[in-house]
């Protein structure tokens, strides 16, 4: 084989390994740790299996079932890790279980159940509630600490340290990797919903309209919500979350212009929105509303529903948007909710009222929050306060990572 052929084979094989790792990491960790209580060791074992794949697949060829190969190799590595840690007595039940499971190495397609199980395990009350969502994002969905840290506006090092402590507590506390009894599911549901929505948000931001990894993560979040709805069909907030994500997903094709230009929601061509997804979202939202248990995700979905109405009527009922935001603030007074409310107030009552609403937000909270500065710049510009608007635009531009959004803000600034 010539040098160029070898290089081509390596690139192809390496790309396959990256794809399998991206698509299956969370499922494999969930499967490996479903009976062992040790997420950290499961991740170490899978990392060893990926290294082994990088060494052997270019030489021997990609196996017919790459995921099954990784699972088999990771199981062996898991056993070796347990032995090397000299915990034979404590680990013997786990080793015996793994040896028994290894007799049948068929790769099960039923991993959605395992992943959902692990979501609820990560919401265990013995784990710090602040770590529920980060732990789910890393353990179940395979996101690295840097991506998770960005979503939580903290440093990757800090997030990495917190995740290590949480996993250590799971292992040392012997938290069982099983879905809790049915009566305990509602107490953990909120954390699971937050994690699914956080995954969707990260994927939505990463997607930038075209990026496949972001698209995969957003679709994975929607899929998890569908599976969760099968498990808990009577929970209004599950349907509310699914409706919210479907409304956003319906607009994917309109997020960028033909030249890749960023298109804010108000300027999107609603003819490009997916009507089947909007209709499905509306159906879930109606069913959720019929249960008379209003929650955060239902209200956020209702806001998106009002925006979706533009595809039919050509306009937006901003008083309705403002009303839903007002209710949402009472339930979830987050920085994003308060910023969205200010934007709605500006549309319904004028830029001066919107700016006054923004000014009421604690200044300590907004220093690194890009949407706040983008909305503020827009309102100041409308009011003719040029100097202040330029400063706000500069803050928003400096906090923007998406090149298309940055170009959009630079044009608005000019």
Coordinates of C-alpha atoms in Angstrom, one line a residue, residues 118-140 152 163 166 187-188 190-192 194-195:
X118 CA -29.0 7.0 33.8
X119 CA -30.6 10.4 33.5
X120 CA -32.8 9.6 36.5
X121 CA -29.8 8.1 38.4
X122 CA -27.9 11.4 37.9
X123 CA -30.9 13.2 39.5
X124 CA -30.5 11.2 42.7
X125 CA -31.2 13.3 45.7
X126 CA -27.9 12.3 47.3
X127 CA -26.1 14.2 44.5
X128 CA -25.7 18.0 44.7
X129 CA -28.7 19.4 42.7
X130 CA -26.5 21.9 41.1
X131 CA -24.6 19.0 39.5
X132 CA -27.5 17.1 38.2
X133 CA -27.6 18.7 34.8
X134 CA -23.8 18.9 34.2
X135 CA -23.5 15.2 35.3
X136 CA -26.2 14.2 32.8
X137 CA -24.7 16.2 30.0
X138 CA -21.3 14.5 30.4
X139 CA -22.2 11.0 31.5
X140 CA -25.3 10.4 29.4
X152 CA -23.0 27.5 32.7
X163 CA -17.8 16.7 37.8
X166 CA -19.9 14.3 41.8
X187 CA -39.4 14.2 42.2
X188 CA -36.5 13.7 39.8
X190 CA -37.4 18.5 36.9
X191 CA -33.7 17.8 36.8
X192 CA -34.1 15.4 33.9
X194 CA -33.5 20.7 32.6
X195 CA -30.7 18.4 31.3

